[in-house]
CSV table of C-alpha atoms and ligand atoms in Angstrom, one decimal:
chain,number,residue,atom,x,y,z
A,1,UNK,CA,-0.2,0.2,0.0
A,2,UNK,CA,1.1,3.5,-0.9
A,3,UNK,CA,1.7,5.8,2.0
A,4,UNK,CA,1.5,9.1,1.6
A,5,UNK,CA,1.3,12.1,3.9
A,6,UNK,CA,-2.3,12.2,4.1
A,7,UNK,CA,-2.4,8.6,5.3
A,8,UNK,CA,0.7,9.5,7.8
A,9,UNK,CA,-1.4,12.3,9.1
A,10,UNK,CA,-4.6,10.1,9.3
A,11,UNK,CA,-2.8,7.3,10.9
A,12,UNK,CA,-1.9,9.8,13.6
A,13,UNK,CA,-5.0,11.2,13.9
A,14,UNK,CA,-6.2,7.7,14.8
A,15,UNK,CA,-3.3,6.7,17.1
A,16,UNK,CA,-5.6,7.0,20.6
A,17,UNK,CA,-8.0,4.6,19.1
A,18,UNK,CA,-5.5,2.2,18.0
A,19,UNK,CA,-4.2,0.9,21.2
A,20,UNK,CA,-5.5,-2.6,21.3
A,21,UNK,CA,-9.0,-3.0,23.2
A,22,UNK,CA,-9.4,-5.4,26.0
A,23,UNK,CA,-9.3,-8.2,23.9
A,24,UNK,CA,-6.2,-7.8,22.7
A,25,UNK,CA,-4.4,-7.0,25.7
A,26,UNK,CA,-5.8,-10.6,27.0
A,27,UNK,CA,-3.6,-12.0,23.7
A,28,UNK,CA,-0.2,-10.5,25.0
A,29,UNK,CA,-0.6,-9.9,28.4
A,30,UNK,CA,-1.2,-13.5,30.4
A,31,UNK,CA,-1.6,-12.0,33.8
A,32,UNK,CA,-3.3,-8.9,34.9
A,33,UNK,CA,-1.0,-8.2,37.4
A,34,UNK,CA,-1.9,-5.9,40.4
A,35,UNK,CA,1.4,-4.4,40.2
A,36,UNK,CA,0.9,-3.3,36.5
A,37,UNK,CA,-0.3,0.2,36.8
A,38,UNK,CA,-4.2,0.2,34.7
A,39,UNK,CA,-4.6,-3.2,36.7
A,40,UNK,CA,-4.1,-1.5,39.9
A,41,UNK,CA,-6.9,0.4,40.5
A,42,UNK,CA,-10.6,0.6,39.9
A,43,UNK,CA,-10.1,4.2,38.6
A,44,UNK,CA,-13.9,4.9,37.9
A,45,UNK,CA,-14.4,4.4,41.4
A,46,UNK,CA,-11.4,6.2,42.6
A,47,UNK,CA,-12.9,9.3,40.6
A,48,UNK,CA,-16.1,9.4,41.4
A,49,UNK,CA,-15.3,9.1,45.0
A,50,UNK,CA,-12.6,11.8,44.6
A,51,UNK,CA,-13.7,14.0,41.6
A,52,UNK,CA,-10.4,16.0,40.1
A,53,UNK,CA,-9.8,19.3,38.6
A,54,UNK,CA,-12.5,21.1,36.9
A,55,UNK,CA,-15.2,18.1,38.1
A,56,UNK,CA,-14.2,18.6,42.0
A,57,UNK,CA,-14.9,22.3,41.7
A,58,UNK,CA,-18.4,21.9,40.4
A,59,UNK,CA,-19.7,19.2,42.9
A,60,UNK,CA,-17.8,18.6,46.3
A,61,UNK,CA,-16.7,21.7,46.6
A,62,UNK,CA,-20.0,23.2,47.1
A,63,UNK,CA,-21.7,20.7,49.0
A,64,UNK,CA,-22.8,22.1,52.3
A,65,UNK,CA,-21.5,21.9,55.3
A,66,UNK,CA,-23.5,19.1,56.9
A,67,UNK,CA,-23.0,17.3,54.1
A,68,UNK,CA,-19.5,17.6,54.0
A,69,UNK,CA,-19.5,16.5,57.3
A,70,UNK,CA,-21.2,13.6,57.0
A,71,UNK,CA,-18.2,12.5,54.2
A,72,UNK,CA,-15.9,13.2,56.4
A,73,UNK,CA,-17.1,11.1,59.4
A,74,UNK,CA,-17.6,8.0,57.3
A,75,UNK,CA,-14.1,8.5,56.1
A,76,UNK,CA,-12.6,9.1,59.0
A,77,UNK,CA,-14.3,5.7,60.8
A,78,UNK,CA,-12.6,4.0,58.4
A,79,UNK,CA,-8.9,5.8,59.0
A,80,UNK,CA,-9.4,5.0,62.9
A,81,UNK,CA,-10.2,1.5,61.9
A,82,UNK,CA,-7.2,1.3,59.8
A,83,UNK,CA,-5.0,2.8,63.0
A,84,UNK,CA,-6.1,-0.3,65.1
A,85,UNK,CA,-4.7,-2.5,62.2
A,86,UNK,CA,-1.2,-0.4,62.4
A,87,UNK,CA,1.5,-1.5,65.3
A,88,UNK,CA,2.3,2.2,65.4
A,89,UNK,CA,-1.1,3.8,66.4
A,90,UNK,CA,-2.0,0.5,68.0
A,91,UNK,CA,0.9,1.0,70.5
A,92,UNK,CA,0.3,5.0,71.4
A,93,UNK,CA,-3.4,4.6,71.6
A,94,UNK,CA,-3.6,1.4,73.6
A,95,UNK,CA,-1.1,3.1,76.0
A,96,UNK,CA,-3.7,5.7,76.7
A,97,UNK,CA,-5.8,3.5,77.8
A,98,UNK,CA,-8.3,3.8,74.2
A,99,UNK,CA,-9.8,0.4,72.6
A,100,UNK,CA,-11.4,-0.3,70.0
A,101,UNK,CA,-14.7,0.9,69.5
A,102,UNK,CA,-13.9,4.1,71.9
A,103,UNK,CA,-13.7,6.6,68.8
A,104,UNK,CA,-16.9,6.0,67.1
A,105,UNK,CA,-16.8,9.1,64.6
A,106,UNK,CA,-15.1,12.4,64.2
A,107,UNK,CA,-17.1,13.6,67.3
A,108,UNK,CA,-14.8,11.6,69.1
A,109,UNK,CA,-11.3,12.3,67.6
A,110,UNK,CA,-10.4,14.6,70.3
A,111,UNK,CA,-10.0,11.2,72.5
A,112,UNK,CA,-6.9,10.0,70.0
A,113,UNK,CA,-3.5,11.2,71.0
A,114,UNK,CA,-1.4,13.8,68.7
A,115,UNK,CA,1.4,12.8,67.4
A,116,UNK,CA,4.2,14.6,65.8
A,117,UNK,CA,7.2,14.0,63.4
A,118,UNK,CA,9.2,13.4,67.1
A,119,UNK,CA,6.9,10.2,67.2
A,120,UNK,CA,7.8,9.2,63.5
A,121,UNK,CA,11.6,9.3,64.4
A,122,UNK,CA,11.0,7.4,67.2
A,123,UNK,CA,9.2,4.6,65.4
A,124,UNK,CA,11.7,5.0,62.9
A,125,UNK,CA,14.8,4.6,65.3
A,126,UNK,CA,13.4,1.3,67.1
A,127,UNK,CA,12.1,-0.2,63.8
A,128,UNK,CA,14.5,0.7,60.9
A,129,UNK,CA,14.7,1.3,58.3
A,130,UNK,CA,10.9,1.9,57.6
A,131,UNK,CA,8.9,1.8,60.9
A,132,UNK,CA,5.8,0.5,61.7
A,133,UNK,CA,3.5,3.5,60.9
A,134,UNK,CA,2.9,2.1,57.5
A,135,UNK,CA,1.5,-1.1,56.8
A,136,UNK,CA,3.1,-1.0,53.2
A,137,UNK,CA,6.5,-2.4,53.1
A,138,UNK,CA,8.6,-4.1,50.2
A,139,UNK,CA,6.3,-7.3,49.9
A,140,UNK,CA,3.4,-4.9,48.7
A,141,UNK,CA,5.4,-5.0,45.8
A,142,UNK,CA,2.9,-8.1,44.7
A,143,UNK,CA,-0.4,-6.0,45.6
A,144,UNK,CA,0.2,-2.9,44.2
A,145,UNK,CA,3.1,-0.3,42.7
A,146,UNK,CA,4.8,1.1,45.4
A,147,UNK,CA,6.4,4.4,45.5
A,148,UNK,CA,8.8,5.4,48.1
A,149,UNK,CA,9.7,9.0,48.8
A,150,UNK,CA,11.1,10.9,51.9
A,151,UNK,CA,11.7,14.2,53.5
A,152,UNK,CA,14.1,16.3,53.0
A,153,UNK,CA,16.6,15.1,55.5
A,154,UNK,CA,18.1,18.0,56.9
A,155,UNK,CA,19.8,15.5,59.7
A,156,UNK,CA,20.6,12.0,58.8
A,157,UNK,CA,19.0,9.4,56.3
A,158,UNK,CA,15.4,11.0,55.5
A,159,UNK,CA,12.2,9.5,56.7
A,160,UNK,CA,10.7,7.1,54.4
A,161,UNK,CA,7.0,7.0,53.5
A,162,UNK,CA,5.4,4.2,50.9
A,163,UNK,CA,2.5,5.0,48.7
A,164,UNK,CA,0.5,2.2,47.0
A,165,UNK,CA,-1.2,2.8,43.5
A,166,UNK,CA,-4.5,4.2,45.6
A,167,UNK,CA,-3.1,6.5,47.9
A,168,UNK,CA,-0.7,8.1,45.1
A,169,UNK,CA,-3.8,8.7,42.9
A,170,UNK,CA,-5.6,10.2,45.5
A,171,UNK,CA,-3.3,13.0,46.3
A,172,UNK,CA,-2.5,13.6,42.4
A,173,UNK,CA,-6.0,14.1,42.0
A,174,UNK,CA,-6.3,16.3,44.9
A,175,UNK,CA,-3.5,18.5,43.6
A,176,UNK,CA,-5.2,18.7,40.3
A,177,UNK,CA,-7.9,20.4,42.1
A,178,UNK,CA,-5.5,22.7,43.8
A,179,UNK,CA,-4.2,24.0,40.2
A,180,UNK,CA,-7.5,23.9,38.8
A,181,UNK,CA,-8.4,26.7,41.4
A,182,UNK,CA,-5.2,28.2,40.5
A,183,UNK,CA,-6.0,28.9,36.7
A,184,UNK,CA,-4.3,26.0,35.4
A,185,UNK,CA,-6.3,24.5,32.2
A,186,UNK,CA,-5.4,22.1,29.9
A,187,UNK,CA,-2.4,22.4,26.9
A,188,UNK,CA,-1.1,25.2,29.5
A,189,UNK,CA,2.6,24.3,29.9
A,190,UNK,CA,3.6,24.2,34.0
A,191,UNK,CA,7.0,24.9,35.1
A,192,UNK,CA,7.6,22.7,37.9
A,193,UNK,CA,10.5,24.1,39.9
A,194,UNK,CA,10.3,21.8,42.9
A,195,UNK,CA,13.1,19.4,43.7
A,196,UNK,CA,13.1,16.4,42.0
A,197,UNK,CA,14.8,13.9,44.1
A,198,UNK,CA,13.5,11.5,46.8
A,199,UNK,CA,11.4,14.4,48.1
A,200,UNK,CA,7.8,14.3,47.0
A,201,UNK,CA,7.5,18.0,45.6
A,202,UNK,CA,8.4,17.7,41.8
A,203,UNK,CA,7.3,14.7,41.5
A,204,UNK,CA,4.1,15.3,43.1
A,205,UNK,CA,3.4,18.3,41.2
A,206,UNK,CA,4.5,16.1,38.0
A,207,UNK,CA,2.0,13.9,38.6
A,208,UNK,CA,-0.9,16.4,39.3
A,209,UNK,CA,-0.3,18.1,36.0
A,210,UNK,CA,-0.1,15.5,34.2
A,211,UNK,CA,-2.2,13.0,35.0
A,212,UNK,CA,-5.2,14.9,36.1
A,213,UNK,CA,-5.4,18.7,34.4
A,214,UNK,CA,-4.5,17.9,30.7
A,215,UNK,CA,-1.9,20.3,31.4
A,216,UNK,CA,2.2,19.6,30.4
A,217,UNK,CA,4.5,19.6,33.0
A,218,UNK,CA,8.1,20.8,32.7
A,219,UNK,CA,10.0,19.2,35.5
A,220,UNK,CA,13.0,21.9,35.6
A,221,UNK,CA,13.6,20.8,39.3
A,222,UNK,CA,15.6,23.3,41.5
A,223,UNK,CA,18.5,25.0,40.8
A,224,UNK,CA,20.3,21.6,41.3
A,225,UNK,CA,18.7,20.1,38.5
A,226,UNK,CA,18.3,22.6,36.1
A,227,UNK,CA,20.7,25.7,36.7
A,228,UNK,CA,18.5,28.9,37.1
A,229,UNK,CA,19.7,30.2,33.9
A,230,UNK,CA,18.6,27.7,32.1
A,231,UNK,CA,15.2,27.8,33.8
A,232,UNK,CA,14.8,31.5,32.7
A,233,UNK,CA,15.9,30.2,29.1
A,234,UNK,CA,13.4,27.2,29.2
A,235,UNK,CA,10.7,29.2,30.4
A,236,UNK,CA,10.9,31.5,27.5
A,237,UNK,CA,11.6,29.1,24.8
A,238,UNK,CA,8.6,27.0,25.9
A,239,UNK,CA,6.4,29.4,26.8
A,240,UNK,CA,5.0,28.4,30.4
A,241,UNK,CA,2.1,29.5,31.3
A,242,UNK,CA,2.4,28.7,35.3
A,243,UNK,CA,5.2,28.0,37.5
A,244,UNK,CA,5.2,26.2,40.6
A,245,UNK,CA,7.8,26.0,43.4
A,246,UNK,CA,8.8,27.1,46.7
A,247,UNK,CA,8.3,30.9,46.5
A,248,UNK,CA,12.3,31.5,47.5
A,249,UNK,CA,13.2,30.2,44.9
A,250,UNK,CA,10.7,31.4,42.0
A,251,UNK,CA,11.4,35.1,43.5
A,252,UNK,CA,14.9,34.0,42.7
A,253,UNK,CA,14.1,32.9,38.9
A,254,UNK,CA,13.0,35.7,38.0
A,255,UNK,CA,15.1,37.8,39.3
A,256,UNK,CA,18.3,36.0,38.1
A,257,UNK,CA,15.9,36.6,34.5
A,258,UNK,CA,16.3,40.4,34.8
A,259,UNK,CA,20.2,40.1,36.0
A,260,UNK,CA,20.7,38.7,32.2
A,261,UNK,CA,18.0,40.7,30.5
A,262,UNK,CA,15.1,38.9,30.7
A,263,UNK,CA,12.2,40.8,32.4
A,264,UNK,CA,9.8,38.0,33.5
A,265,UNK,CA,6.8,40.4,33.6
A,266,UNK,CA,7.3,41.1,29.9
A,267,UNK,CA,9.5,38.2,28.1
A,268,UNK,CA,7.8,35.3,29.8
A,269,UNK,CA,4.6,34.2,29.2
A,270,UNK,CA,4.0,32.8,32.8
A,271,UNK,CA,0.7,34.2,33.9
A,272,UNK,CA,-0.4,32.0,37.3
A,273,UNK,CA,2.5,31.5,40.2
A,274,UNK,CA,1.5,28.4,42.3
A,275,UNK,CA,3.3,28.3,45.2
A,276,UNK,CA,3.6,27.7,49.0
A,277,UNK,CA,3.7,31.2,50.0
A,278,UNK,CA,4.0,31.4,53.7
A,279,UNK,CA,4.5,34.9,54.9
A,280,UNK,CA,6.5,35.9,52.1
A,281,UNK,CA,5.7,39.1,49.8
A,282,UNK,CA,2.8,38.1,47.3
A,283,UNK,CA,2.9,41.8,45.8
A,284,UNK,CA,6.5,41.6,44.9
A,285,UNK,CA,6.3,38.3,43.3
A,286,UNK,CA,3.2,39.2,41.1
A,287,UNK,CA,5.2,42.7,40.1
A,288,UNK,CA,8.1,40.5,39.4
A,289,UNK,CA,6.1,38.1,37.1
A,290,UNK,CA,3.4,40.2,36.0
A,291,UNK,CA,1.2,37.3,37.1
A,292,UNK,CA,-1.1,36.1,39.9
A,293,UNK,CA,0.4,34.5,42.8
A,294,UNK,CA,-1.6,31.7,44.9
A,295,UNK,CA,-1.1,30.2,47.9
A,296,UNK,CA,-1.5,26.4,49.2
A,297,UNK,CA,-0.7,24.6,52.0
A,298,UNK,CA,0.5,21.1,52.8
A,299,UNK,CA,3.1,18.6,54.2
A,300,UNK,CA,5.0,15.4,52.4
A,301,UNK,CA,3.7,13.1,55.9
A,302,UNK,CA,0.3,13.6,55.0
A,303,UNK,CA,0.4,13.1,51.2
A,304,UNK,CA,0.8,16.7,49.6
A,305,UNK,CA,-2.0,19.6,49.0
A,306,UNK,CA,-3.8,20.3,52.3
A,307,UNK,CA,-5.5,23.5,51.4
A,308,UNK,CA,-5.5,26.2,49.0
A,309,UNK,CA,-6.6,29.6,47.7
A,310,UNK,CA,-9.3,30.1,45.4
A,311,UNK,CA,-10.3,32.4,43.1
A,312,UNK,CA,-10.7,34.7,46.2
A,313,UNK,CA,-7.5,34.4,47.6
A,314,UNK,CA,-9.3,35.0,51.0
A,315,UNK,CA,-7.8,32.5,53.1
A,316,UNK,CA,-6.6,28.9,52.2
A,317,UNK,CA,-9.5,26.2,51.9
A,318,UNK,CA,-9.0,23.1,54.0
A,319,UNK,CA,-9.8,20.2,51.0
A,320,UNK,CA,-11.7,18.7,53.5
A,321,UNK,CA,-13.3,15.8,51.9
A,322,UNK,CA,-9.7,14.5,52.1
A,323,UNK,CA,-8.4,16.2,55.3
A,324,UNK,CA,-9.6,16.7,58.4
A,325,UNK,CA,-7.9,20.3,59.9
A,326,UNK,CA,-7.6,21.2,63.9
A,327,UNK,CA,-5.7,24.1,64.9
A,328,UNK,CA,-4.5,23.5,68.6
A,329,UNK,CA,-2.3,25.3,71.6
A,330,UNK,CA,1.1,24.7,71.5
A,331,UNK,CA,1.1,24.0,75.3
A,332,UNK,CA,-2.7,22.8,76.2
A,333,UNK,CA,-3.0,21.2,72.9
A,334,UNK,CA,-6.6,22.1,73.0
A,335,UNK,CA,-8.1,23.4,70.0
A,336,UNK,CA,-8.4,27.1,70.1
A,337,UNK,CA,-11.2,29.6,68.6
A,338,UNK,CA,-11.1,31.1,65.2
A,339,UNK,CA,-8.7,33.7,64.7
A,340,UNK,CA,-6.3,32.6,67.0
A,341,UNK,CA,-2.9,31.2,66.2
A,342,UNK,CA,-2.0,27.7,66.7
A,343,UNK,CA,-0.3,24.6,65.5
A,344,UNK,CA,-1.9,22.8,62.6
A,345,UNK,CA,-2.8,19.3,63.5
A,346,UNK,CA,-4.0,17.0,60.2
A,347,UNK,CA,-5.9,13.6,59.7
A,348,UNK,CA,-5.9,12.1,56.3
A,349,UNK,CA,-9.2,10.6,55.2
A,350,UNK,CA,-7.8,8.8,52.6
A,351,UNK,CA,-4.3,7.1,53.0
A,352,UNK,CA,-4.4,3.4,53.1
A,353,UNK,CA,-0.7,2.6,53.6
A,354,UNK,CA,0.7,4.8,56.1
A,355,UNK,CA,-2.6,7.2,57.1
A,356,UNK,CA,-1.5,10.4,59.3
A,357,UNK,CA,-3.7,10.4,62.2
A,358,UNK,CA,-3.9,14.1,64.0
A,359,UNK,CA,-0.5,14.7,63.0
A,360,UNK,CA,0.7,17.6,64.5
A,361,UNK,CA,2.7,19.5,61.5
A,362,UNK,CA,4.0,22.6,63.9
A,363,UNK,CA,3.1,25.0,61.1
A,364,UNK,CA,1.5,28.1,63.1
A,365,UNK,CA,-2.1,29.6,61.4
A,366,UNK,CA,-5.8,30.5,62.2
A,367,UNK,CA,-8.7,29.7,61.5
A,368,UNK,CA,-10.9,32.2,59.6
A,369,UNK,CA,-14.5,33.1,60.1
A,370,UNK,CA,-17.6,33.4,57.9
A,371,UNK,CA,-17.8,31.8,54.4
A,372,UNK,CA,-16.0,32.5,51.4
A,373,UNK,CA,-17.1,34.6,48.6
A,374,UNK,CA,-16.5,31.4,46.0
A,375,UNK,CA,-19.6,29.8,47.8
A,376,UNK,CA,-17.4,26.6,49.3
A,377,UNK,CA,-18.3,25.9,52.8
A,378,UNK,CA,-14.7,24.1,53.1
A,379,UNK,CA,-13.0,25.8,56.1
A,380,UNK,CA,-10.3,28.5,55.8
A,381,UNK,CA,-7.0,29.2,57.4
A,382,UNK,CA,-5.0,32.2,57.4
A,383,UNK,CA,-1.6,32.3,55.6
A,384,UNK,CA,1.1,29.9,57.6
A,385,UNK,CA,3.4,31.9,59.8
A,386,UNK,CA,5.8,29.8,60.1
A,387,UNK,CA,6.6,27.0,62.3
A,388,UNK,CA,6.5,26.8,65.8
A,389,UNK,CA,9.6,24.6,65.9
A,390,UNK,CA,11.6,27.4,64.1
A,391,UNK,CA,10.3,30.0,66.4
A,392,UNK,CA,13.5,30.8,68.8
A,393,UNK,CA,13.5,31.7,72.1
A,394,UNK,CA,16.2,34.9,72.8
A,395,UNK,CA,16.5,36.4,75.9
A,396,UNK,CA,12.8,35.6,77.1
A,397,UNK,CA,11.9,36.8,73.7
A,398,UNK,CA,10.2,34.7,70.4
A,399,UNK,CA,11.7,35.5,67.3
A,400,UNK,CA,10.9,33.9,63.9
A,401,UNK,CA,13.0,34.0,61.2
A,402,UNK,CA,10.0,34.3,59.0
A,403,UNK,CA,9.6,37.6,60.6
A,404,UNK,CA,13.0,38.9,60.2
A,405,UNK,CA,12.7,38.0,56.3
A,406,UNK,CA,9.9,40.3,56.0
A,407,UNK,CA,11.6,43.1,57.5
A,408,UNK,CA,14.8,42.7,55.4
A,409,UNK,CA,12.6,42.2,52.4
A,410,UNK,CA,11.2,45.5,53.3
A,411,UNK,CA,14.3,47.6,52.9
A,412,UNK,CA,15.7,48.1,49.4
A,413,UNK,CA,19.1,48.3,50.5
A,414,UNK,CA,19.5,44.5,50.6
A,415,UNK,CA,18.0,41.5,47.9
A,416,UNK,CA,16.3,40.1,50.5
A,417,UNK,CA,18.7,37.1,50.7
A,418,UNK,CA,19.4,36.6,54.4
A,419,UNK,CA,20.1,33.7,57.3
A,420,UNK,CA,19.4,33.9,61.3
A,421,UNK,CA,22.9,32.1,62.8
A,422,UNK,CA,21.8,31.2,66.3
A,423,UNK,CA,25.3,30.4,68.9
A,424,UNK,CA,25.4,29.9,72.3
A,425,UNK,CA,28.0,33.0,73.4
A,426,UNK,CA,29.1,33.2,77.2
A,427,UNK,CA,27.8,35.9,79.3
A,428,UNK,CA,29.5,35.8,82.9
A,429,UNK,CA,29.7,32.7,83.9
A,430,UNK,CA,26.6,31.8,81.4
A,431,UNK,CA,26.3,30.4,78.2
A,432,UNK,CA,23.4,32.7,76.4
A,433,UNK,CA,21.4,32.6,73.3
A,434,UNK,CA,22.3,35.2,70.6
A,435,UNK,CA,21.2,35.8,67.1
A,436,UNK,CA,23.1,37.2,64.3
A,437,UNK,CA,21.1,38.2,61.2
A,438,UNK,CA,23.2,37.7,57.8
A,439,UNK,CA,22.1,40.2,55.1
A,440,UNK,CA,23.2,40.8,51.6
A,441,UNK,CA,23.6,44.3,50.6
A,442,UNK,CA,23.9,45.5,47.1
A,443,UNK,CA,26.5,47.1,46.0
A,444,UNK,CA,27.3,50.6,46.9
A,445,UNK,CA,25.4,50.5,50.0
A,446,UNK,CA,26.5,52.5,53.1
A,447,UNK,CA,26.7,49.1,55.4
A,448,UNK,CA,26.9,50.2,58.4
A,449,UNK,CA,23.5,52.5,58.1
A,450,UNK,CA,21.8,49.3,56.7
A,451,UNK,CA,22.7,47.2,59.3
A,452,UNK,CA,21.8,49.5,62.2
A,453,UNK,CA,18.4,50.1,60.9
A,454,UNK,CA,17.8,46.7,60.5
A,455,UNK,CA,18.7,46.2,64.2
A,456,UNK,CA,16.4,49.1,65.2
A,457,UNK,CA,13.6,47.5,63.5
A,458,UNK,CA,14.4,44.1,64.5
A,459,UNK,CA,14.5,45.5,68.1
A,460,UNK,CA,10.8,47.1,67.9
A,461,UNK,CA,9.3,44.1,66.2
A,462,UNK,CA,10.7,41.5,68.4
A,463,UNK,CA,11.8,43.4,71.8
A,464,UNK,CA,15.3,41.8,71.8
A,465,UNK,CA,18.7,43.1,70.2
A,466,UNK,CA,20.1,40.7,67.3
A,467,UNK,CA,23.4,41.4,65.4
A,468,UNK,CA,23.3,42.3,62.2
A,469,UNK,CA,26.0,41.7,59.3
A,470,UNK,CA,26.0,42.5,55.6
A,471,UNK,CA,27.9,40.7,53.4
A,472,UNK,CA,28.0,40.8,49.6
A,473,UNK,CA,25.2,39.7,46.9
A,474,UNK,CA,25.7,35.9,46.0
A,475,UNK,CA,27.6,35.4,49.6
A,476,UNK,CA,25.0,33.7,51.6
A,477,UNK,CA,23.8,31.2,48.6
A,478,UNK,CA,26.1,28.2,50.0
A,479,UNK,CA,24.3,28.8,53.4
A,480,UNK,CA,21.0,29.2,52.7
A,481,UNK,CA,21.0,26.3,50.1
A,482,UNK,CA,22.7,23.8,52.9
A,483,UNK,CA,21.3,20.5,53.0
A,484,UNK,CA,17.9,21.6,52.4
A,485,UNK,CA,18.8,22.1,48.7
A,486,UNK,CA,17.2,18.7,47.7
A,487,UNK,CA,13.8,19.8,48.8
A,488,UNK,CA,14.3,23.2,46.9
A,489,UNK,CA,13.8,24.5,49.9
A,490,UNK,CA,15.5,27.8,51.2
A,491,UNK,CA,17.5,27.3,54.8
A,492,UNK,CA,16.9,30.2,56.9
A,493,UNK,CA,18.1,29.4,60.5
A,494,UNK,CA,21.3,27.8,61.2
A,495,UNK,CA,21.7,26.6,65.0
A,496,UNK,CA,25.0,26.3,66.0
A,497,UNK,CA,24.4,25.6,69.9
A,498,UNK,CA,25.7,23.1,71.3
A,499,UNK,CA,22.9,20.3,72.1
A,500,UNK,CA,23.6,17.7,74.8
B,1,ZN,ZN1,-13.3,30.1,48.3
């Protein structure tokens, strides 16, 4: 048969339907193994329970508080039941005198003890290498495809977490909703500048975008995978529509673009910045890129995105069909009223292998009162104000590195780069904690007056004196990257106090 251009283009247009139908598959696959991804799950069932992307916003997103509560209650009961099958929870729950059946639905959730990363670490130390908090282990490989992801690993070997197909897909579906709410649409190029390694960030982003958004992930990873200049060139060449990454690094890419003569607001096509903003300056990023910046929140332990801003950007909605969130007082572990900051405690409502039940993230935020103009009844919380374990007490006063960052960012004599160094220094016979903030001063800056002005601002904000030292642009790069470069996060606090 003669092949010509028309035939070929016809063949191409027929490509999707030319994949053998199921009868043909049986001909060349002898066993439908459950670790072959397409056979690992009943995808129809998964998508009807957890609608992705636009379908979610048209359905579950708009259900009433009562309906939501009933979905949460049902899913929570299943997670609590699962918990009793997992040695880690059985041990911790039994130790408080609880028995299976004592926790009868969401109304009883406060009976369960709160866990945190310290419990996970202890479990891993006692039961290496994978701990007892996850039922999945390597033997599950016969049952379902498994992915092993890890924490960033600032000290020692990172904490491992197994994801079977169900957990993995539900978390990708949840992420697709977040990106939809941020404006990602099919056909867009989504530049993903989160770390690509054993950490969840970049690969999770890729799975959301690629599998459930109809958009195209451009997985550049962090600066250690694709140098920043190359990131800029690729964003321009391919016309990236959206950029995803930690706010610090996204800002760095934009500033670097300017340095090499590319104005991100004019020369790049980026119109959406999807990030975990924390307390960083949204206005600055928006101006830098000429783009809309959207915030979301999540942690790797609980499975990725937990909450997100909607179009209204008046708080971050918890994706409550998949997560239950509490905010508690750090000292008393009791729930705090709306508007009062406390630690975020998350319960996953879908995880099979390693459920996180009353997991204290140590991230600080507060619930917001009232309903959102978008019409969703899903609870909202304020910006993440920092981490309770990053809070540093100096001479009796609380200092937070993120608040230091806000002050540094507000002074145009610097380039916003800074790092806080915490040391124990002798005073008389005692050792006392002292903090020095290193900031990068732009060339030509009067360093002495820059440093003393910053010192005055810190004093009025925190009520305590911290030392300020100016260094040249670029000098802090090695410090802030540190061991957290793998996750794409920037390190802002270096603790040099001796720990006994
Ligand atoms: Zn809303």
